[in-house]
PDB file of C-alpha atoms in Angstrom:
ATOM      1  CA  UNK A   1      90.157 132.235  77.399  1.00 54.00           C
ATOM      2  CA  UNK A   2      93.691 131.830  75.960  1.00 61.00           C
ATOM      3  CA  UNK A   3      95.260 133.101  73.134  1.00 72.00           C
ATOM      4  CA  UNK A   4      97.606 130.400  71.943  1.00 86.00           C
ATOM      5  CA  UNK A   5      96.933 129.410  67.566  1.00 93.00           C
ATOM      6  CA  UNK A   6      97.632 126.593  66.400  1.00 95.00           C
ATOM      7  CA  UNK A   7     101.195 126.255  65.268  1.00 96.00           C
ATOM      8  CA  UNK A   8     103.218 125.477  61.657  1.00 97.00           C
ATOM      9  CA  UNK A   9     105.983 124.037  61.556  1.00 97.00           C
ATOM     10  CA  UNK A  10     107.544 122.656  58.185  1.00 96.00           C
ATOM     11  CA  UNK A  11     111.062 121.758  59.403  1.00 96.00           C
ATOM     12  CA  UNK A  12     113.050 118.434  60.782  1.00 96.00           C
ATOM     13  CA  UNK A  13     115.366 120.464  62.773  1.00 97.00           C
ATOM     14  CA  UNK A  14     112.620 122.346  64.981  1.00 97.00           C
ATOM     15  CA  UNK A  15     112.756 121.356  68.818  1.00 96.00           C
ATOM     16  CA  UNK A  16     109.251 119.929  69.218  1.00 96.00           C
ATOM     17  CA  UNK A  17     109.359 117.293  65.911  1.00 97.00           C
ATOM     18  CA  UNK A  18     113.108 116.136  67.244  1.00 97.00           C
ATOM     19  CA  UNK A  19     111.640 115.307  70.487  1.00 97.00           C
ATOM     20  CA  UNK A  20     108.514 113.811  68.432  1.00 97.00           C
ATOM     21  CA  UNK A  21     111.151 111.559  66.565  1.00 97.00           C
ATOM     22  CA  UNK A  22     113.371 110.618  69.870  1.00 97.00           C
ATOM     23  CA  UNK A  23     109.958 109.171  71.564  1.00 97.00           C
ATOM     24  CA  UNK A  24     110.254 106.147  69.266  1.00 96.00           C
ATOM     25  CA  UNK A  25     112.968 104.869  71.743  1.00 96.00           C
ATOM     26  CA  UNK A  26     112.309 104.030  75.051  1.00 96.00           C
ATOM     27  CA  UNK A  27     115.391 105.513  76.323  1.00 97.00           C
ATOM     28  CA  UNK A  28     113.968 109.392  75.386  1.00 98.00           C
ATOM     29  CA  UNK A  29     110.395 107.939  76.560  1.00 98.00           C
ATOM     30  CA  UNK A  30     111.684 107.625  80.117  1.00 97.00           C
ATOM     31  CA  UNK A  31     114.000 110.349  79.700  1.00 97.00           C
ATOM     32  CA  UNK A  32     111.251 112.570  78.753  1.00 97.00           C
ATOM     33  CA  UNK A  33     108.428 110.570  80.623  1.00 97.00           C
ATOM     34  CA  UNK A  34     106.412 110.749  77.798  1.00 98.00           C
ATOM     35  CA  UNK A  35     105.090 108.946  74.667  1.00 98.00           C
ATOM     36  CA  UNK A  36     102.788 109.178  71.251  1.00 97.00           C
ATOM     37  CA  UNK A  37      99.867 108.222  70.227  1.00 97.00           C
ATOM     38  CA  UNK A  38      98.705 107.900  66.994  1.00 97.00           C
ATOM     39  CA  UNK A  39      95.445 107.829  65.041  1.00 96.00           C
ATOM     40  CA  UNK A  40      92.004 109.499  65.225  1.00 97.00           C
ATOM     41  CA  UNK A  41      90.682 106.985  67.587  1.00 96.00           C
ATOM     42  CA  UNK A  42      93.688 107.040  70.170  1.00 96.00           C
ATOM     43  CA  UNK A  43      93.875 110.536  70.363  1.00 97.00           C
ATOM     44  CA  UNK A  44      90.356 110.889  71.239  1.00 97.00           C
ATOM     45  CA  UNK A  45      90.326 108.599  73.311  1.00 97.00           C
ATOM     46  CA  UNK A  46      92.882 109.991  75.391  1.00 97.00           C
ATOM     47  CA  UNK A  47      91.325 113.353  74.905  1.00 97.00           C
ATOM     48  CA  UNK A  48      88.191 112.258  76.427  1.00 96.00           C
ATOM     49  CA  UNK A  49      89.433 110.352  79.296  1.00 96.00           C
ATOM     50  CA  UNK A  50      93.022 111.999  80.092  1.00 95.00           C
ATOM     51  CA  UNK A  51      92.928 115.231  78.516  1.00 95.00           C
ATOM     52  CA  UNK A  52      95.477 116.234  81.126  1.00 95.00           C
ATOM     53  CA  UNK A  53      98.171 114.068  80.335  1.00 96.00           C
ATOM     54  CA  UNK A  54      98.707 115.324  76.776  1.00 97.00           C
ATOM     55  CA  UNK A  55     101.702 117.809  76.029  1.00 96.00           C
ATOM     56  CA  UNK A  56     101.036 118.168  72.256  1.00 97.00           C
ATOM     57  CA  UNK A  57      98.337 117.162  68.996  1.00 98.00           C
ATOM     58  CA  UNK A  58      99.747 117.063  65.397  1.00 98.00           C
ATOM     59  CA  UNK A  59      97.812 117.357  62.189  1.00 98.00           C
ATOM     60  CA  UNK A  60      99.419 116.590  59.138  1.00 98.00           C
ATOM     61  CA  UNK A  61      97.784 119.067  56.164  1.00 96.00           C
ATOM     62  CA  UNK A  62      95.940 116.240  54.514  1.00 96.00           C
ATOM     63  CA  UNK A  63      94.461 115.409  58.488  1.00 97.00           C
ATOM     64  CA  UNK A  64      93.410 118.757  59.016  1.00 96.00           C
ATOM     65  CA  UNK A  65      91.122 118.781  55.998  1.00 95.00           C
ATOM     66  CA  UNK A  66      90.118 115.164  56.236  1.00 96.00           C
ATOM     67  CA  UNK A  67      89.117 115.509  59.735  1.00 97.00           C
ATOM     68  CA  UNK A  68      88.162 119.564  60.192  1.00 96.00           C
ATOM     69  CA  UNK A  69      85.518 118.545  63.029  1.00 97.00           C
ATOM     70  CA  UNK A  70      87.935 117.130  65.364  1.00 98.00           C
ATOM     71  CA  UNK A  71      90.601 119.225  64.103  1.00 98.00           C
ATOM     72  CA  UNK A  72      88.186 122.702  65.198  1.00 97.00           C
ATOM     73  CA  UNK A  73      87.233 120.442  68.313  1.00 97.00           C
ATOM     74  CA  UNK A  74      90.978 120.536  69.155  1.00 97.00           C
ATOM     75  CA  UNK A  75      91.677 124.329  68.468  1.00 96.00           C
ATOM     76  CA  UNK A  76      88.696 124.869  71.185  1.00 96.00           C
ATOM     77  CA  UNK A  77      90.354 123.048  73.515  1.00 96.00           C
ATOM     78  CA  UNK A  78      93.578 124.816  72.608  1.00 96.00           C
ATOM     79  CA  UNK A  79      92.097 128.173  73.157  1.00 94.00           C
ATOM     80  CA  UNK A  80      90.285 126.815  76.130  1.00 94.00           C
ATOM     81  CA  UNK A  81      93.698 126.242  77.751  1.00 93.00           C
ATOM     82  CA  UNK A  82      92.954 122.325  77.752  1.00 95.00           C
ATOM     83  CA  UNK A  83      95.440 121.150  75.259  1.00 95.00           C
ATOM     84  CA  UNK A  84      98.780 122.560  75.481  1.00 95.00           C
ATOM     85  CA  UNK A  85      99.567 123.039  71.488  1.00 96.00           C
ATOM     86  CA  UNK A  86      98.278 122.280  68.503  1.00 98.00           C
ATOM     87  CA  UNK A  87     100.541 121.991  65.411  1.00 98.00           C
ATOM     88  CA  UNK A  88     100.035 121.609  62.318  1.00 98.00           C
ATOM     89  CA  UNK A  89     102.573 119.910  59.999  1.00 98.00           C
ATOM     90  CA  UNK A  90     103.450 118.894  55.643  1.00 97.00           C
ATOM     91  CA  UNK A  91     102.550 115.606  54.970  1.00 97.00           C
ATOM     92  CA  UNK A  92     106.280 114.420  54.101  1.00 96.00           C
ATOM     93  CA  UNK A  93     107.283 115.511  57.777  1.00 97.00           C
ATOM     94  CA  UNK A  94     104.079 113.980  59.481  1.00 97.00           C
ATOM     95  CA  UNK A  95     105.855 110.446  57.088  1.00 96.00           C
ATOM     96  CA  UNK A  96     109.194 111.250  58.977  1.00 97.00           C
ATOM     97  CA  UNK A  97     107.528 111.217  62.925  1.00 96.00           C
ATOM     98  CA  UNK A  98     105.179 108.742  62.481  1.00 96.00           C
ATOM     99  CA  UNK A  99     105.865 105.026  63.178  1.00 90.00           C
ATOM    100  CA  UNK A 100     102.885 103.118  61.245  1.00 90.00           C
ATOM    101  CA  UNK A 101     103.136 102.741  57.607  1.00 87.00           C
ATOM    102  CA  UNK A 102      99.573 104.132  56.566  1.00 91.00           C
ATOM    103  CA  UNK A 103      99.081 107.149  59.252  1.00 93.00           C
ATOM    104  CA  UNK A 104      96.126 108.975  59.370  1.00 95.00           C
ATOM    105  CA  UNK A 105      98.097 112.390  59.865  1.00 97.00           C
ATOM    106  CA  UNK A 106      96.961 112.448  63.795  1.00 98.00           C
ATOM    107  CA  UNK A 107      99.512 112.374  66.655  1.00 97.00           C
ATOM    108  CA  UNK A 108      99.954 112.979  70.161  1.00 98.00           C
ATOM    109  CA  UNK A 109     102.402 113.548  72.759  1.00 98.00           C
ATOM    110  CA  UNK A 110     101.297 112.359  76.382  1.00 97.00           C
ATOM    111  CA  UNK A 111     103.215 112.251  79.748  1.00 97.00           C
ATOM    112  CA  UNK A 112     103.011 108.982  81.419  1.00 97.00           C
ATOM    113  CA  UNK A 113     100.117 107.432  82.818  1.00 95.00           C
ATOM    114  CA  UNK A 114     100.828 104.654  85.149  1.00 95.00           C
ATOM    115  CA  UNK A 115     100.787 104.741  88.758  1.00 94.00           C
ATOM    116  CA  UNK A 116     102.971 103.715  92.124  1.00 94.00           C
ATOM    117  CA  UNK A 117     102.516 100.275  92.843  1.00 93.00           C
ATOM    118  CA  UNK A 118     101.239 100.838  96.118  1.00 93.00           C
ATOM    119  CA  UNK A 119      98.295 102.171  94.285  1.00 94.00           C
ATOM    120  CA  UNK A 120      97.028  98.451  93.943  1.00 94.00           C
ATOM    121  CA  UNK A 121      96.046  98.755  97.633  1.00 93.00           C
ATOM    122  CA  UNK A 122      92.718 100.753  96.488  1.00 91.00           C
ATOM    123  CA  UNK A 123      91.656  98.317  93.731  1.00 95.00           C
ATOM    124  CA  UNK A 124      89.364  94.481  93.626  1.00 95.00           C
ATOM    125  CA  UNK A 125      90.558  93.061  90.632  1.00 96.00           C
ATOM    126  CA  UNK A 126      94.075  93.240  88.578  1.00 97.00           C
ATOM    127  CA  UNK A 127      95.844  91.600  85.504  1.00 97.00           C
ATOM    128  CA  UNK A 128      99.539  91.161  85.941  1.00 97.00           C
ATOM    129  CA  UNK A 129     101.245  90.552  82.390  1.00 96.00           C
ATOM    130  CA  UNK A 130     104.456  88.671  83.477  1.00 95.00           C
ATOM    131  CA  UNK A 131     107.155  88.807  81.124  1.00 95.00           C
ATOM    132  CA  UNK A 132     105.032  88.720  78.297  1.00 94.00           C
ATOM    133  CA  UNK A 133     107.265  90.081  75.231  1.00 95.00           C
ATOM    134  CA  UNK A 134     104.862  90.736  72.556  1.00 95.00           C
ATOM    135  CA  UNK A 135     103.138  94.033  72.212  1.00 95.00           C
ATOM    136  CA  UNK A 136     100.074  93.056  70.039  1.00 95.00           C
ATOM    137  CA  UNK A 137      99.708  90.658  72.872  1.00 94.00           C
ATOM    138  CA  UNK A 138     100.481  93.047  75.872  1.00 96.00           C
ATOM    139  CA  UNK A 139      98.045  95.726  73.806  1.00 96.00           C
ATOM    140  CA  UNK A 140      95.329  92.790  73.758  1.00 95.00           C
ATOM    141  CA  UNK A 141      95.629  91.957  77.123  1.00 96.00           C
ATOM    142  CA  UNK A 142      95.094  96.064  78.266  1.00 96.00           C
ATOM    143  CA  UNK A 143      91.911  95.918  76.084  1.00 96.00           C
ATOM    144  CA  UNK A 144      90.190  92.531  77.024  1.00 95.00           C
ATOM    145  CA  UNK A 145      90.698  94.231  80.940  1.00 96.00           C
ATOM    146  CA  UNK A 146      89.211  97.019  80.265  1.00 96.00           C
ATOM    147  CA  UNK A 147      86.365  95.313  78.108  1.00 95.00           C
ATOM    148  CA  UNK A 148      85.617  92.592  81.031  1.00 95.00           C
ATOM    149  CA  UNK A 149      85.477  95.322  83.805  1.00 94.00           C
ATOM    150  CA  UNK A 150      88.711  94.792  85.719  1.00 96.00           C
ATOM    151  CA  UNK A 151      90.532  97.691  87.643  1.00 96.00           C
ATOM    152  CA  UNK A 152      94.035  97.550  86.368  1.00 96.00           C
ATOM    153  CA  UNK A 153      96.825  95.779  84.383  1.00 97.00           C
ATOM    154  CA  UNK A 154      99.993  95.422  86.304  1.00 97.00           C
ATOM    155  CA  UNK A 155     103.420  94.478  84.163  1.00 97.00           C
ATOM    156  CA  UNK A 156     106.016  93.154  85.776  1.00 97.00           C
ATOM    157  CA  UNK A 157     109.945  93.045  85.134  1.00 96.00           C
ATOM    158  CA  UNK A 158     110.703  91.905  81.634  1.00 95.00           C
ATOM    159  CA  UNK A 159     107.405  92.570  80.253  1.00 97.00           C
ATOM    160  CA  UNK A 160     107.238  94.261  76.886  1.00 96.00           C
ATOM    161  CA  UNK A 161     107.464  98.234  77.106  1.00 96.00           C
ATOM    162  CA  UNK A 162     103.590  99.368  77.992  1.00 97.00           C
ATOM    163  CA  UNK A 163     104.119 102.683  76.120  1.00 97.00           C
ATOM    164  CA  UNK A 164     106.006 100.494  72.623  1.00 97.00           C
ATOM    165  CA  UNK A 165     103.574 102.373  70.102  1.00 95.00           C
ATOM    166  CA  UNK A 166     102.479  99.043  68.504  1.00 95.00           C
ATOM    167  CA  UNK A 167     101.549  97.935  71.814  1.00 97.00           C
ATOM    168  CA  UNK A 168      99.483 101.646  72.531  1.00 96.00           C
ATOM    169  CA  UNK A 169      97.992 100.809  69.181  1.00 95.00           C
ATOM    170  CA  UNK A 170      96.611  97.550  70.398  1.00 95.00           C
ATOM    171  CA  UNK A 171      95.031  98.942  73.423  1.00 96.00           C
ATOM    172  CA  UNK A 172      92.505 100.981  71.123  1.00 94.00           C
ATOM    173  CA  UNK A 173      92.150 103.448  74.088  1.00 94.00           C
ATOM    174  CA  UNK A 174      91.920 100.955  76.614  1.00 96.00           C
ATOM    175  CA  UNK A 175      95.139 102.371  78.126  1.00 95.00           C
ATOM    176  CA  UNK A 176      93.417 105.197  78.959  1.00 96.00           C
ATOM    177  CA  UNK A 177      90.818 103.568  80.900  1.00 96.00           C
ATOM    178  CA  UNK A 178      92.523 101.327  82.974  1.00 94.00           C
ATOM    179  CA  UNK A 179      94.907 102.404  86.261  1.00 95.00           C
ATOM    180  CA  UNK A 180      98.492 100.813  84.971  1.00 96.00           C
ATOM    181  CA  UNK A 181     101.358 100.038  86.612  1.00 96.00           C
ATOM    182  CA  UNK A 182     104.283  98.896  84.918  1.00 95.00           C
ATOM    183  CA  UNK A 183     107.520  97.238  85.315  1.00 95.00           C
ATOM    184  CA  UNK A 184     107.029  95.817  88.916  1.00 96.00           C
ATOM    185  CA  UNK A 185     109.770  93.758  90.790  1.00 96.00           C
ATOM    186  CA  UNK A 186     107.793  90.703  91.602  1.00 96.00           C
ATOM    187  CA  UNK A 187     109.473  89.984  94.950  1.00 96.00           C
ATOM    188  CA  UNK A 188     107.605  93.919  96.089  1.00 96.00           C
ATOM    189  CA  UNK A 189     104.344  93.041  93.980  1.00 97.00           C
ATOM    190  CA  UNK A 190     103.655  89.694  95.660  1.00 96.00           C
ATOM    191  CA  UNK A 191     104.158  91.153  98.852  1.00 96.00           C
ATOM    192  CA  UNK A 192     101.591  93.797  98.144  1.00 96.00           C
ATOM    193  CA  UNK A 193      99.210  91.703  96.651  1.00 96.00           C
ATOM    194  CA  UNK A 194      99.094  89.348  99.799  1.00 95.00           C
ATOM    195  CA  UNK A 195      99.184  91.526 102.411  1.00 95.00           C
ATOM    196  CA  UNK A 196      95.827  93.598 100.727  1.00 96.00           C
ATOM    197  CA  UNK A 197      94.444  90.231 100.887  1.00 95.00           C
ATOM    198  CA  UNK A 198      94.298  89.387  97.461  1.00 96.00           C
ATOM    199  CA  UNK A 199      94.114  86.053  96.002  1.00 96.00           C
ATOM    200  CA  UNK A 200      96.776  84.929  93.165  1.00 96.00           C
ATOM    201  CA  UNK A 201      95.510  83.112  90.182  1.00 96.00           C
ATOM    202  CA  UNK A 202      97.709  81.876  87.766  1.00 94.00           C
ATOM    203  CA  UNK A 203      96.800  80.858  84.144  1.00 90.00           C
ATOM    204  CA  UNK A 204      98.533  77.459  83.038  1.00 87.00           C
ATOM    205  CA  UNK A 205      97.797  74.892  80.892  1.00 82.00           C
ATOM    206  CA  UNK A 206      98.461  72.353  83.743  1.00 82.00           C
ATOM    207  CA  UNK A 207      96.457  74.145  86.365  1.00 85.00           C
ATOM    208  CA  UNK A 208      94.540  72.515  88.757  1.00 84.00           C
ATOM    209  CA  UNK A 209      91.217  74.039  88.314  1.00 88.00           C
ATOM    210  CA  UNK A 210      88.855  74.635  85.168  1.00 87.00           C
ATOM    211  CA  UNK A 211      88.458  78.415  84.494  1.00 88.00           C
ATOM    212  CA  UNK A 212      84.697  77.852  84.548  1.00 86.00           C
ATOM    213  CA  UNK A 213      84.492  75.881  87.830  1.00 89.00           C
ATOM    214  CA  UNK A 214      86.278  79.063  89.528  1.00 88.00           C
ATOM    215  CA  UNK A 215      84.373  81.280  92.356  1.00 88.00           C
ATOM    216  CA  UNK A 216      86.655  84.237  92.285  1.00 89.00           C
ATOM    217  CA  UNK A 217      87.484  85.919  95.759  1.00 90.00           C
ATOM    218  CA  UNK A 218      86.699  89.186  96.484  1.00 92.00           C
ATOM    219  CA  UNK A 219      89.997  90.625  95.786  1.00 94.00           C
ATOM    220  CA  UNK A 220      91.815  88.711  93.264  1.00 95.00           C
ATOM    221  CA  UNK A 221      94.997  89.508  90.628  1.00 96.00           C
ATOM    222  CA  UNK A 222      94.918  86.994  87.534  1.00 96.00           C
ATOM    223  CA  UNK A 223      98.273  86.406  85.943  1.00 96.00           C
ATOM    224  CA  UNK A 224      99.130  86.066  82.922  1.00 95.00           C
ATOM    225  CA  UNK A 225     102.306  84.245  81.634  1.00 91.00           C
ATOM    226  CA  UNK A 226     105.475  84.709  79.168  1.00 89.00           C
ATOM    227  CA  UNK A 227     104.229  83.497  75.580  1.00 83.00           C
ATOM    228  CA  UNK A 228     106.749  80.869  75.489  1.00 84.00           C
ATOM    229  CA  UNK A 229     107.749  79.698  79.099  1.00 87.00           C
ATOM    230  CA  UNK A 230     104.456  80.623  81.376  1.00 87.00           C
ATOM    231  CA  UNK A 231     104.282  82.109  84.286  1.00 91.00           C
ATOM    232  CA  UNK A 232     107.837  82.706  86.191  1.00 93.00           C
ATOM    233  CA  UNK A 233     108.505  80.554  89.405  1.00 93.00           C
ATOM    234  CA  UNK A 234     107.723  83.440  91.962  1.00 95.00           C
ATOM    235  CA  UNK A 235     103.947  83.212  90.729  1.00 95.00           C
ATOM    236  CA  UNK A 236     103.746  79.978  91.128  1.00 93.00           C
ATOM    237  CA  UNK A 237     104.803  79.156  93.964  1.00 94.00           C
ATOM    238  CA  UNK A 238     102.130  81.488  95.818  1.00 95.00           C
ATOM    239  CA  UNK A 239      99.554  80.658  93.506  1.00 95.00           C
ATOM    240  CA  UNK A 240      96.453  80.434  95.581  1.00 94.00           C
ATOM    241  CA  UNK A 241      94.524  78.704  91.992  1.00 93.00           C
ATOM    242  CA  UNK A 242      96.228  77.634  89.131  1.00 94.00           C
ATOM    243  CA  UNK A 243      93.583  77.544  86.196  1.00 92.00           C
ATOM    244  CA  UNK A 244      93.176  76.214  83.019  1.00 88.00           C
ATOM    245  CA  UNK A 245      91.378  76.328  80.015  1.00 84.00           C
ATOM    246  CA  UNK A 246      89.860  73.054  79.050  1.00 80.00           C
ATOM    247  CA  UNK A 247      90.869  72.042  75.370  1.00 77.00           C
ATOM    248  CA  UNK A 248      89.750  68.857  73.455  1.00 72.00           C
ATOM    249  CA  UNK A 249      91.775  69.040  70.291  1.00 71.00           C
ATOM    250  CA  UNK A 250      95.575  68.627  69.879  1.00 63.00           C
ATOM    251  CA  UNK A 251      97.141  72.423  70.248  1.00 67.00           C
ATOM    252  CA  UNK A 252      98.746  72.449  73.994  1.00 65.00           C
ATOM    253  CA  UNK A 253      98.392  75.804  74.653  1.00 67.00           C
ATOM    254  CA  UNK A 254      96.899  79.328  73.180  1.00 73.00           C
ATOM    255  CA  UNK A 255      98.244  81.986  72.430  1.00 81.00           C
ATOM    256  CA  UNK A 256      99.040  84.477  75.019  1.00 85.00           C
ATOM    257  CA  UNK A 257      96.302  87.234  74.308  1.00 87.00           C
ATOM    258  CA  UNK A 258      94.098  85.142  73.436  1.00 88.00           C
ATOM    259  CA  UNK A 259      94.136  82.554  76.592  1.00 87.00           C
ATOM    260  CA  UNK A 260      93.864  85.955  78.185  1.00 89.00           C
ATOM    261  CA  UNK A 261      90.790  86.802  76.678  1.00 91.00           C
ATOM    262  CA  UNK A 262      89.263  84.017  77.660  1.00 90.00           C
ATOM    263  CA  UNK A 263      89.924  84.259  80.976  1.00 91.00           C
ATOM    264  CA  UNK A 264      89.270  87.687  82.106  1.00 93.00           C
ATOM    265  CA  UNK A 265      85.615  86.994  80.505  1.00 91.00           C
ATOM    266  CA  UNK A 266      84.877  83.804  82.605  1.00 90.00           C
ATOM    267  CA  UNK A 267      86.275  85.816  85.793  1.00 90.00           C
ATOM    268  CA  UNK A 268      84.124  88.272  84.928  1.00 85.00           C
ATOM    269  CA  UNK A 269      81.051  86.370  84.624  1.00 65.00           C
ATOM    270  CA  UNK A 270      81.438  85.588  88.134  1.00 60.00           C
TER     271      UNK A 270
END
């Protein structure tokens, strides 16, 4: 069993909480191939489900009393070599790291999780989020795959930052659950996709196809557009289905995540 205690540290200028602070850009997250987490329910989940990819936990003072169960749960795992460090923080310097405006005084550093591109090769069913530029919607989209059973969320080239904390925050855990890949050059992920045999779906409003008169293929991606101008030209133009959702009032189109939602359930009904 180890010895390592859970650290304090009550200063700005200490190594670890500068780091902590840099990870809000995604210039020191690729640097440092690494992001945060925050929140009770993140953390666990990433406990439970990656426990290897994380680096660091932090407790504010307030968390550690509000939450002692998980808070002993993570000195177990500290002493059980499991979890790196645990550190314990003040309040006003847990205010200074964190990036939501009510925290819960729970935060973790974890090293990347996505995969090669190539790892698409092993999988039946993906969501590619092309160019989409909102993370709510990005952080939806993660969560309604995971919830609907599908293998993996692809984003391609232009596509809001995967690891953006509002967008980790949206994913409730999902990111954790799900085999990612991020930032793929479409030219390389269309070639993939059709020479593992997979058919290309492509969510429009002026598809040619219902979503509910679909019979999925075995192996199938299902992509899912920019918010504002749809899927790009690439996608298209191989599109082995373009589907729509049928709509009988006046709106000409949904919004991005929620679209989504809709049709990763019908896929998966099928």
């Amino acid at each position: 069993m180890s010895t390592k205690k859970v650290e304090f540290i009550s200063s700005r200028e200490n190594e670890c909480i500068k780091r902590v602070k840099k990870l809000h850009d995604k210039k020191y997250r690729e640097e440092f191939r690494s992001f945060i987490i925050e929140g009770l329910k993140l953390v666990k989940e990433a406990i439970e489900y990656q426990i290897e990819c994380i680096n660091l936990v932090i407790f504010s003072q307030q968390a550690k009393d509000r939450y002692q169960e998980f808070y002993w749960e993570c000195k177990r795992l500290l002493q059980d070599g499991k979890i790196k460090r645990v550190i314990e923080i003040p309040d006003k310097l847990f205010e200074y790291i964190t990036t939501t405006s009510t925290p819960q005084g729970i935060l973790a550093e974890c090293n990347f999780v996505d995969k090669d591109i190539n790892f698409i090769k092993n999988l039946r069913r993906v969501v590619v989020a092309n160019k989409l530029q909102d993370p709510g919607n990005l952080g939806t989209l993660i969560r309604c795959a995971d919830a609907f059973g599908f293998d993996a969320v692809v984003t391609t080239k232009g596509t809001v930052d995967i690891y953006n904390p509002k967008t980790t925050r949206a994913t409730m855990g999902s990111l954790f659950h799900l085999q990612i890949m991020r930032e793929a050059e479409e030219g390389k992920l269309i070639k993939i996709l059709k020479d593992n045999s997979f058919a290309v779906y492509v969510a429009t409003p002026y598809g040619d196809i219902e979503i509910s008169k679909i019979v999925p293929d075995k192996r199938f991606c299902i992509v899912i557009g920019n918010e504002s101008e749809g899927v790009s030209d690439s996608f298209a133009k191989v599109a082995t289905r373009k589907i729509k959702i049928p709509m009988v009032g006046e709106t000409e189109s949904l919004n991005a995540a929620v679209a989504a939602s809709i049709v990763l359930y019908e896929l998966r009904k099928r």
